[in-house]
Coordinates of C-alpha atoms in Angstrom, one line a residue:
M1 CA 51.3 -53.7 -132.1
R2 CA 53.8 -50.3 -131.6
T3 CA 56.3 -53.3 -131.3
F4 CA 55.7 -54.9 -134.4
I5 CA 55.3 -51.9 -136.2
F6 CA 58.9 -50.5 -135.4
L7 CA 60.3 -53.9 -136.0
L8 CA 59.1 -53.8 -139.4
F9 CA 60.0 -49.9 -140.4
I10 CA 63.6 -51.5 -139.0
G11 CA 63.6 -53.7 -140.9
F12 CA 62.3 -52.3 -144.2
A13 CA 65.1 -49.4 -143.6
I14 CA 67.5 -52.0 -143.4
S15 CA 66.8 -53.9 -146.9
M16 CA 66.3 -50.3 -148.3
S17 CA 70.5 -49.8 -147.3
S18 CA 71.4 -53.5 -148.5
C19 CA 69.8 -53.1 -152.0
R20 CA 71.5 -49.8 -152.1
E21 CA 75.3 -49.4 -153.8
D22 CA 77.7 -47.8 -150.4
F23 CA 80.5 -45.8 -152.6
E24 CA 80.6 -44.6 -156.1
F25 CA 84.7 -44.2 -156.4
E26 CA 86.1 -41.8 -159.4
R27 CA 89.2 -42.1 -160.7
S28 CA 92.4 -40.2 -159.4
T29 CA 93.1 -37.1 -160.4
G30 CA 96.7 -37.2 -159.0
G31 CA 96.5 -35.8 -155.5
L32 CA 97.4 -38.6 -153.5
T33 CA 100.1 -37.6 -150.9
F34 CA 102.4 -39.6 -149.2
S35 CA 104.6 -39.8 -145.9
K36 CA 107.5 -39.8 -147.5
D37 CA 108.9 -39.2 -151.2
T38 CA 111.4 -41.5 -150.7
V39 CA 111.3 -44.9 -148.9
Y40 CA 115.1 -45.5 -147.9
C41 CA 115.5 -49.8 -147.1
D42 CA 118.5 -50.3 -144.9
T43 CA 122.0 -51.5 -146.5
V44 CA 121.0 -55.4 -147.2
F45 CA 123.7 -57.9 -148.1
T46 CA 123.4 -59.3 -151.6
N47 CA 120.4 -61.8 -152.3
I48 CA 119.5 -61.6 -148.3
S49 CA 115.9 -60.1 -147.8
S50 CA 115.6 -56.8 -146.2
S51 CA 113.0 -55.8 -143.2
T52 CA 109.5 -54.7 -144.3
Y53 CA 109.4 -51.1 -144.6
S54 CA 106.1 -48.9 -145.1
L55 CA 104.8 -46.0 -146.7
K56 CA 101.2 -44.2 -146.2
V57 CA 99.2 -43.1 -149.2
Y58 CA 96.2 -40.6 -148.2
N59 CA 93.6 -39.1 -149.9
K60 CA 92.6 -35.8 -148.7
S61 CA 90.2 -34.8 -150.9
N62 CA 86.2 -35.1 -150.0
K63 CA 85.9 -37.6 -153.2
D64 CA 86.5 -42.1 -152.7
I65 CA 88.7 -42.6 -155.3
K66 CA 90.1 -45.4 -157.6
I67 CA 93.6 -45.1 -158.5
P68 CA 93.9 -46.8 -161.9
T69 CA 97.1 -48.5 -161.4
I70 CA 99.6 -48.6 -158.4
R71 CA 103.3 -50.6 -160.3
L72 CA 106.5 -50.7 -159.5
A73 CA 108.5 -48.8 -162.3
R74 CA 111.0 -51.5 -163.3
P75 CA 109.4 -54.5 -165.0
D76 CA 112.2 -57.1 -163.6
S77 CA 112.2 -55.4 -159.9
K78 CA 113.9 -57.0 -156.7
Y79 CA 111.7 -54.9 -154.9
R80 CA 108.1 -56.6 -153.8
I81 CA 105.3 -54.8 -152.4
T82 CA 101.6 -55.2 -151.3
V83 CA 98.9 -52.4 -151.2
D84 CA 96.3 -52.3 -148.1
G85 CA 97.2 -55.8 -147.3
M86 CA 96.6 -57.0 -151.3
T87 CA 98.7 -59.4 -153.2
G88 CA 99.3 -57.4 -156.9
E89 CA 98.5 -59.1 -160.0
N90 CA 102.3 -60.6 -161.2
Q91 CA 105.6 -62.2 -159.9
N92 CA 106.9 -60.1 -157.2
N93 CA 103.6 -57.9 -156.5
R94 CA 104.3 -55.6 -159.2
T95 CA 101.2 -54.2 -160.4
F96 CA 97.8 -53.4 -158.9
K97 CA 94.9 -51.9 -161.0
D98 CA 91.9 -49.9 -159.7
V99 CA 92.6 -49.5 -156.1
E100 CA 89.8 -48.1 -153.7
L101 CA 90.9 -45.3 -151.5
L102 CA 88.0 -43.4 -149.3
A103 CA 87.6 -40.0 -148.7
K104 CA 89.9 -39.0 -145.6
D105 CA 91.5 -41.5 -145.8
S106 CA 94.7 -43.7 -146.1
M107 CA 95.9 -47.2 -146.7
Y108 CA 99.5 -48.8 -146.4
I109 CA 102.0 -50.1 -148.5
F110 CA 104.2 -52.6 -147.5
I111 CA 107.9 -52.8 -149.3
E112 CA 111.3 -55.6 -149.3
V113 CA 113.5 -56.1 -151.2
T114 CA 115.9 -59.0 -151.9
A115 CA 118.8 -58.2 -154.7
D116 CA 122.5 -58.8 -155.4
V117 CA 125.1 -56.6 -155.4
A118 CA 125.6 -57.3 -159.6
S119 CA 122.1 -55.4 -159.9
S120 CA 123.2 -52.5 -158.0
N121 CA 125.2 -49.2 -159.7
P122 CA 128.7 -50.3 -160.0
T123 CA 129.5 -46.9 -158.6
D124 CA 127.6 -46.4 -155.2
F125 CA 126.1 -50.0 -155.2
L126 CA 122.8 -48.5 -154.6
Y127 CA 119.3 -50.8 -156.2
T128 CA 116.7 -48.5 -157.0
D129 CA 113.4 -48.3 -158.5
Q130 CA 109.8 -46.0 -158.3
I131 CA 106.4 -46.8 -156.9
L132 CA 103.9 -45.2 -159.6
F133 CA 100.7 -44.2 -158.9
D134 CA 98.4 -43.9 -161.9
E135 CA 99.7 -42.8 -165.5
G136 CA 100.2 -40.1 -168.2
T137 CA 99.6 -36.6 -166.6
N138 CA 97.8 -38.0 -163.3
Q139 CA 100.7 -39.8 -162.5
Q140 CA 102.9 -39.6 -158.8
K141 CA 105.7 -41.6 -157.6
V142 CA 107.8 -42.5 -154.5
E143 CA 111.4 -43.5 -154.9
L144 CA 112.4 -46.3 -153.4
V145 CA 116.6 -46.7 -152.4
T146 CA 118.8 -49.8 -151.2
L147 CA 122.1 -49.9 -150.2
I148 CA 123.4 -53.6 -151.1
Q149 CA 126.9 -54.8 -150.2
D150 CA 128.9 -57.4 -151.2
A151 CA 130.5 -60.1 -149.1
Y152 CA 131.9 -63.1 -148.9
F153 CA 129.8 -66.4 -148.3
L154 CA 130.6 -69.3 -146.4
Y155 CA 127.9 -72.4 -146.4
P156 CA 127.5 -75.6 -146.2
K157 CA 127.6 -77.7 -149.7
R158 CA 124.4 -79.2 -151.1
F159 CA 124.6 -82.5 -153.0
S160 CA 123.5 -84.2 -155.8
D161 CA 120.9 -85.9 -153.9
G162 CA 119.3 -83.3 -152.2
T163 CA 121.3 -83.6 -148.6
T164 CA 124.0 -80.9 -147.0
E165 CA 126.7 -80.6 -145.7
T166 CA 127.0 -81.9 -142.0
L167 CA 129.2 -81.6 -138.5
E168 CA 130.2 -84.6 -136.4
I169 CA 131.3 -82.7 -133.2
E170 CA 132.7 -85.6 -130.5
G171 CA 130.3 -85.4 -127.7
L172 CA 126.9 -84.5 -129.8
S173 CA 124.3 -87.3 -130.5
D174 CA 123.7 -85.1 -133.5
S175 CA 125.1 -83.9 -136.6
I176 CA 125.6 -80.1 -137.0
Y177 CA 124.6 -77.8 -140.0
G178 CA 127.6 -76.7 -141.0
F179 CA 131.1 -77.3 -143.1
F180 CA 134.8 -77.5 -142.5
L181 CA 136.8 -74.2 -144.1
D182 CA 138.8 -75.3 -147.5
E183 CA 142.3 -73.7 -147.9
N184 CA 141.7 -73.9 -151.8
D185 CA 137.8 -72.8 -151.9
P186 CA 136.9 -72.2 -155.6
V187 CA 135.3 -68.8 -155.0
N188 CA 136.3 -67.2 -151.5
G189 CA 139.9 -68.8 -151.6
N190 CA 142.4 -69.6 -148.9
E191 CA 139.0 -69.6 -146.0
Y192 CA 141.4 -69.9 -143.4
L193 CA 142.1 -66.1 -143.7
W194 CA 139.0 -63.8 -143.7
K195 CA 140.4 -60.7 -144.9
N196 CA 139.0 -56.9 -144.0
D197 CA 138.2 -56.5 -147.5
K198 CA 134.8 -57.0 -147.7
P199 CA 132.5 -58.8 -145.0
Y200 CA 132.2 -62.5 -144.4
V201 CA 128.2 -63.5 -144.0
I202 CA 128.0 -67.5 -142.7
Y203 CA 125.5 -70.1 -143.0
G204 CA 125.6 -73.0 -140.4
Y205 CA 128.6 -73.3 -138.3
A206 CA 131.8 -73.0 -140.2
A207 CA 134.6 -75.4 -138.6
V208 CA 138.3 -74.7 -138.5
P209 CA 139.7 -78.9 -138.3
N210 CA 142.6 -80.2 -136.2
A211 CA 145.9 -78.2 -137.0
K212 CA 144.5 -75.5 -138.8
T213 CA 144.4 -72.2 -137.9
L214 CA 141.8 -69.3 -138.6
E215 CA 143.4 -65.9 -138.6
I216 CA 141.3 -63.3 -139.1
E217 CA 142.6 -59.6 -140.4
P218 CA 142.4 -56.5 -138.4
G219 CA 139.2 -54.5 -139.4
A220 CA 137.5 -58.3 -140.5
R221 CA 133.5 -57.7 -140.3
I222 CA 131.8 -61.4 -139.6
H223 CA 128.1 -62.1 -140.0
F224 CA 126.2 -64.8 -138.8
H225 CA 122.8 -65.6 -140.3
A226 CA 120.3 -67.4 -137.2
D227 CA 121.2 -70.8 -135.4
S228 CA 125.1 -69.8 -137.5
G229 CA 128.5 -69.6 -135.8
L230 CA 131.9 -70.6 -136.0
I231 CA 133.5 -74.1 -134.4
V232 CA 136.9 -74.2 -133.6
G233 CA 137.7 -78.2 -133.5
N234 CA 140.6 -79.8 -131.4
G235 CA 143.9 -79.4 -132.0
A236 CA 142.7 -75.9 -133.8
T237 CA 143.6 -72.5 -133.2
L238 CA 141.7 -69.1 -133.6
K239 CA 143.4 -65.9 -133.7
A240 CA 141.7 -63.1 -134.2
K241 CA 143.7 -59.8 -133.5
G242 CA 142.3 -56.8 -134.2
T243 CA 143.7 -53.4 -133.3
L244 CA 142.5 -50.2 -131.7
E245 CA 141.9 -48.4 -135.0
D246 CA 140.3 -51.7 -136.8
K247 CA 138.7 -53.9 -134.4
I248 CA 137.1 -57.5 -135.8
I249 CA 133.3 -57.7 -135.5
F250 CA 131.1 -60.8 -135.0
E251 CA 127.4 -60.3 -135.3
G252 CA 124.3 -61.1 -137.0
D253 CA 123.5 -60.4 -140.6
R254 CA 120.7 -57.8 -140.4
L255 CA 122.2 -54.8 -140.9
E256 CA 118.9 -52.9 -140.1
P257 CA 119.5 -50.3 -137.3
G258 CA 116.5 -52.2 -135.3
F259 CA 118.1 -55.1 -135.3
S260 CA 121.7 -53.7 -134.0
N261 CA 121.5 -54.1 -130.2
V262 CA 118.8 -57.4 -130.6
A263 CA 120.4 -60.7 -128.3
G264 CA 120.3 -64.3 -129.5
Q265 CA 120.2 -63.5 -133.8
W266 CA 123.8 -66.1 -134.0
E267 CA 124.5 -69.0 -132.1
T268 CA 128.2 -68.7 -130.5
I269 CA 132.0 -68.8 -131.1
W270 CA 133.0 -72.1 -130.2
L271 CA 136.2 -73.2 -129.0
T272 CA 135.6 -76.9 -128.2
A273 CA 137.6 -79.3 -125.9
G274 CA 141.5 -79.6 -127.1
S275 CA 141.4 -76.4 -129.1
T276 CA 144.6 -74.7 -128.5
N277 CA 146.6 -71.1 -128.5
N278 CA 143.7 -69.4 -129.1
E279 CA 144.0 -65.3 -129.1
I280 CA 141.3 -62.7 -129.1
E281 CA 142.2 -59.0 -128.8
H282 CA 140.4 -55.9 -130.0
V283 CA 137.2 -58.0 -130.5
I284 CA 133.5 -57.2 -130.4
I285 CA 131.1 -60.0 -130.5
K286 CA 127.4 -58.9 -130.4
N287 CA 123.9 -60.0 -130.3
S288 CA 124.4 -63.8 -130.0
V289 CA 123.3 -66.6 -128.0
V290 CA 126.2 -67.2 -126.2
G291 CA 129.1 -65.0 -127.4
L292 CA 132.3 -67.2 -126.3
N293 CA 132.0 -70.9 -125.4
I294 CA 135.5 -72.2 -124.1
D295 CA 135.4 -75.7 -123.6
S296 CA 138.3 -77.6 -121.9
N297 CA 141.1 -75.7 -123.7
D298 CA 144.2 -77.8 -123.9
G299 CA 145.8 -76.5 -121.1
N300 CA 147.3 -73.3 -123.0
S301 CA 146.0 -70.4 -121.6
M302 CA 143.8 -68.6 -123.7
T303 CA 144.4 -65.3 -124.0
I304 CA 141.4 -62.4 -124.3
K305 CA 142.4 -58.6 -124.8
N306 CA 140.6 -55.1 -125.4
T307 CA 137.7 -57.3 -126.2
E308 CA 133.5 -56.2 -126.3
I309 CA 130.7 -58.8 -125.9
Y310 CA 126.8 -57.4 -125.7
N311 CA 123.5 -58.3 -125.7
S312 CA 123.9 -62.4 -125.4
S313 CA 120.9 -63.9 -124.7
L314 CA 122.1 -66.6 -122.2
I315 CA 126.1 -66.1 -121.7
G316 CA 128.2 -63.3 -122.7
L317 CA 131.5 -65.8 -121.6
Y318 CA 130.5 -69.3 -120.9
A319 CA 133.9 -71.0 -119.9
K320 CA 133.9 -75.0 -118.9
T321 CA 136.8 -76.2 -116.8
A322 CA 138.7 -73.5 -119.4
W323 CA 142.1 -72.0 -118.9
I324 CA 141.9 -68.3 -119.5
H325 CA 143.7 -65.1 -119.0
S326 CA 141.9 -61.8 -119.6
E327 CA 142.4 -58.3 -119.3
N328 CA 140.3 -55.0 -120.4
L329 CA 137.3 -57.2 -121.2
V330 CA 134.1 -55.6 -121.1
I331 CA 130.7 -57.8 -121.2
N332 CA 127.5 -56.5 -120.9
N333 CA 124.0 -57.7 -120.2
A334 CA 123.2 -61.6 -121.0
G335 CA 119.7 -63.8 -120.1
I336 CA 122.0 -66.0 -117.5
A337 CA 125.3 -64.3 -116.6
A338 CA 127.7 -62.1 -118.2
L339 CA 130.4 -64.4 -117.4
A340 CA 130.5 -67.8 -116.1
C341 CA 133.5 -69.6 -115.1
T342 CA 132.0 -73.2 -114.7
L343 CA 133.2 -76.8 -113.8
G344 CA 136.5 -75.8 -112.9
G345 CA 139.3 -74.5 -114.5
I346 CA 142.1 -71.4 -114.3
Y347 CA 141.0 -67.8 -114.5
E348 CA 142.6 -64.6 -114.6
F349 CA 140.8 -61.4 -115.3
R350 CA 142.8 -57.9 -114.9
H351 CA 141.1 -54.7 -115.3
C352 CA 138.1 -56.1 -116.4
T353 CA 134.0 -54.7 -116.9
F354 CA 131.0 -57.3 -116.1
N355 CA 128.0 -55.7 -116.1
N356 CA 124.5 -57.4 -116.3
N357 CA 121.2 -55.3 -116.5
W358 CA 118.9 -58.4 -118.2
A359 CA 115.5 -57.5 -117.6
S360 CA 114.7 -60.5 -115.3
S361 CA 115.2 -61.1 -111.8
R362 CA 117.8 -63.8 -111.8
Q363 CA 120.6 -62.5 -113.9
F364 CA 124.1 -62.4 -112.6
A365 CA 127.3 -60.8 -113.8
V366 CA 129.7 -63.6 -112.7
M367 CA 129.1 -67.2 -112.2
I368 CA 131.7 -69.7 -110.8
N369 CA 131.1 -73.3 -109.9
N370 CA 133.6 -76.5 -110.1
F371 CA 130.7 -79.1 -110.1
Y372 CA 127.4 -80.5 -112.6
K373 CA 124.7 -82.8 -111.3
D374 CA 123.4 -85.6 -113.9
E375 CA 120.5 -86.6 -114.2
N376 CA 120.4 -89.1 -111.2
N377 CA 121.5 -86.3 -109.4
I378 CA 124.5 -87.6 -108.8
E379 CA 127.5 -84.5 -108.3
H380 CA 130.3 -84.4 -110.5
A381 CA 133.2 -82.0 -109.2
F382 CA 136.2 -80.6 -111.1
P383 CA 139.1 -78.4 -109.7
L384 CA 139.1 -75.0 -109.9
G385 CA 142.9 -74.2 -109.5
A386 CA 141.9 -70.4 -109.4
A387 CA 139.6 -67.9 -109.9
T388 CA 141.4 -64.3 -109.6
F389 CA 140.1 -60.8 -110.3
T390 CA 141.9 -57.5 -109.7
N391 CA 140.9 -54.5 -110.4
C392 CA 137.6 -55.2 -111.6
I393 CA 133.8 -54.4 -111.9
I394 CA 131.1 -56.5 -110.8
Y395 CA 127.9 -55.4 -111.3
G396 CA 124.1 -54.8 -112.6
S397 CA 120.8 -55.0 -111.8
N398 CA 120.6 -57.4 -110.1
T399 CA 120.5 -57.4 -106.5
Y400 CA 123.2 -59.9 -106.5
A401 CA 126.0 -59.5 -109.4
L402 CA 128.1 -62.8 -108.1
S403 CA 127.4 -66.0 -107.9
L404 CA 129.5 -68.8 -106.0
A405 CA 128.4 -72.8 -106.4
K406 CA 131.0 -75.3 -104.7
S407 CA 130.6 -79.1 -104.8
Q408 CA 129.7 -80.7 -101.7
N409 CA 132.5 -83.2 -102.3
P410 CA 135.3 -82.3 -99.7
D411 CA 137.8 -83.3 -102.1
A412 CA 136.7 -81.4 -104.8
I413 CA 139.5 -78.2 -105.2
W414 CA 138.4 -74.9 -104.6
E415 CA 141.6 -72.4 -104.8
N416 CA 142.8 -69.4 -105.0
L417 CA 139.4 -67.3 -105.3
S418 CA 140.3 -63.7 -104.9
F419 CA 138.7 -60.3 -105.5
L420 CA 141.7 -57.5 -105.6
K421 CA 140.2 -53.9 -105.5
C422 CA 136.6 -54.4 -107.3
V423 CA 133.6 -52.8 -107.1
M424 CA 130.8 -55.4 -106.4
K425 CA 126.9 -55.6 -106.4
F426 CA 126.3 -57.4 -103.7
G427 CA 123.3 -58.3 -100.9
T428 CA 122.9 -58.9 -97.5
S429 CA 124.4 -63.4 -97.0
T430 CA 124.7 -65.8 -94.4
D431 CA 126.3 -68.1 -96.6
D432 CA 129.9 -68.9 -95.9
L433 CA 131.2 -68.9 -99.4
Y434 CA 130.3 -65.2 -99.8
S435 CA 131.9 -64.1 -96.5
F436 CA 134.8 -62.5 -97.6
I437 CA 132.5 -59.9 -99.3
F438 CA 132.0 -58.2 -96.2
N439 CA 134.1 -56.0 -94.5
N440 CA 136.6 -56.4 -97.1
P441 CA 138.8 -53.2 -97.9
E442 CA 139.5 -54.8 -100.8
I443 CA 135.9 -54.7 -102.2
K444 CA 134.0 -51.6 -102.8
R445 CA 130.2 -53.3 -101.9
N446 CA 126.9 -51.4 -103.9
E447 CA 129.0 -48.2 -104.3
N448 CA 127.7 -47.2 -108.1
P449 CA 130.1 -47.5 -111.0
Y450 CA 128.1 -44.4 -113.3
F451 CA 127.8 -46.1 -116.1
L452 CA 127.4 -44.0 -118.8
D453 CA 124.5 -46.0 -120.6
V454 CA 124.4 -49.9 -119.7
Y455 CA 121.4 -50.2 -122.5
N456 CA 123.5 -48.4 -125.4
N457 CA 126.6 -50.5 -124.1
K458 CA 128.1 -47.4 -123.2
L459 CA 130.2 -48.9 -120.2
S460 CA 132.8 -46.2 -119.3
I461 CA 132.7 -44.4 -116.3
G462 CA 131.2 -41.1 -114.9
E463 CA 133.2 -39.0 -112.6
L464 CA 131.5 -40.0 -109.5
S465 CA 131.5 -43.2 -110.3
S466 CA 133.0 -46.0 -107.3
A467 CA 135.6 -47.0 -109.5
R468 CA 137.9 -43.7 -109.9
G469 CA 140.7 -43.9 -107.9
F470 CA 140.2 -47.8 -105.7
G471 CA 142.5 -49.6 -108.1
D472 CA 145.6 -51.5 -107.1
A473 CA 149.2 -49.9 -108.7
A474 CA 148.5 -50.2 -112.2
I475 CA 148.8 -53.7 -113.8
L476 CA 148.1 -52.4 -117.2
P477 CA 149.3 -49.1 -118.3
F478 CA 146.6 -48.6 -120.7
D479 CA 142.7 -49.0 -120.9
I480 CA 140.8 -50.7 -123.6
L481 CA 140.4 -47.4 -125.4
G482 CA 144.4 -46.9 -125.4
N483 CA 144.3 -44.3 -122.5
A484 CA 147.1 -44.2 -120.2
R485 CA 146.5 -45.5 -116.7
P486 CA 148.4 -43.5 -113.7
L487 CA 150.6 -46.0 -112.1
L488 CA 149.1 -45.5 -108.6
N489 CA 145.2 -45.8 -107.9
P490 CA 144.2 -45.8 -111.1
D491 CA 140.7 -46.5 -112.2
V492 CA 139.2 -50.3 -111.7
G493 CA 137.4 -52.0 -114.5
A494 CA 138.1 -51.5 -118.5
Y495 CA 137.8 -48.0 -118.4
Q496 CA 140.3 -45.2 -117.0
F497 CA 137.8 -42.1 -116.3
Q498 CA 138.6 -39.2 -118.8
E499 CA 137.5 -35.4 -118.2

């Protein structure tokens, strides 16, 4: 009986509470507070959507309130907002009515913008607006500010039947979303010369056709959208030659600080089989899937000087049967390898720094092989004519920074593999392929180079670095920053220590 009475009482209490109105909201009188007075949306390219930014709105009073309106000030605003998860009443979510906010509670407003440079202030290229809370004497506001950057936009053509331009690449069964550069483009002019007056934004793959040369001016900035890249075709040439003061930069098209060191934002710079006389100097390549993809260049040595490749989700420099001469090259952090010299080739690296602190246990700083196995497990060998590393650092978080794989075919060429005056991270091994590493006065094994900050791509060396004074006679008079090296016993790697 007692149990029955208790349950009856509980049921009565629930029915009474469900019938009453839980909250009574009073009209807001303007006493809101905000997490910030101005929301600065980071720089965006014209007509490219920004990241999402947040504003927190507080009701610090003891009353449940109803905000009559929350809206964007400009009727044609390029901003978009959502309020506490709700969408607005008109296009682009510009107006919200009777927004409720409990006492001592808060809510989020999320903000995005897609604007073009023509909409911005012509003197400073700022696009601004306001979020207005309430009307009349109770009105409060939060400023919105975005810098809009103009650019050259390169992208595939769209045809009248709804299809888009694609590229057919030898050796690939599928076409690629991309386009050939145009010497007389009606908007951009000569697309075989990339200038430094404003950035380039690439959608899809931009391709340099046979017998053409793409020249990139010092100081040019090249931004690739997701799944995009640059292709230098058979018989074509890339001349990307910056200077110490005006480096050429290849990166993604997200300009917000949160994307500054995010790998895999775009695809690659692909120098396809037969590309010729390519030169890369004073260049930074960052946040790609594969930084440089060099595929069977035609026997003319490719030169890479004073160049930095950072944050590649797979490989920093991926060479296949290539011929490369490189000096003062820095590659840091990649999902598989900073440098991969595969399927043979001829390689010379002088005063280079290869480091890999990728968050796994199977990444390498340097990989070298001269074969691959097909789907039937049949081995195909290629001649490794030379792979020489002089005054280099090969390091990383893995116990083994170097990986070698030699063909089992006794006739396969594997010649002139040498590491002269190198600092190398390498554990123990009984494999004869690595026997040259141990008890070798030309190699400092497992001695810390003391990089300044590998996670922020600062690979200059510290005072206690094992790289200091270990180099052979100076084969390059200046380091990657233009600092002089001593004639005798220079520091190894791309950086000479500075007091």
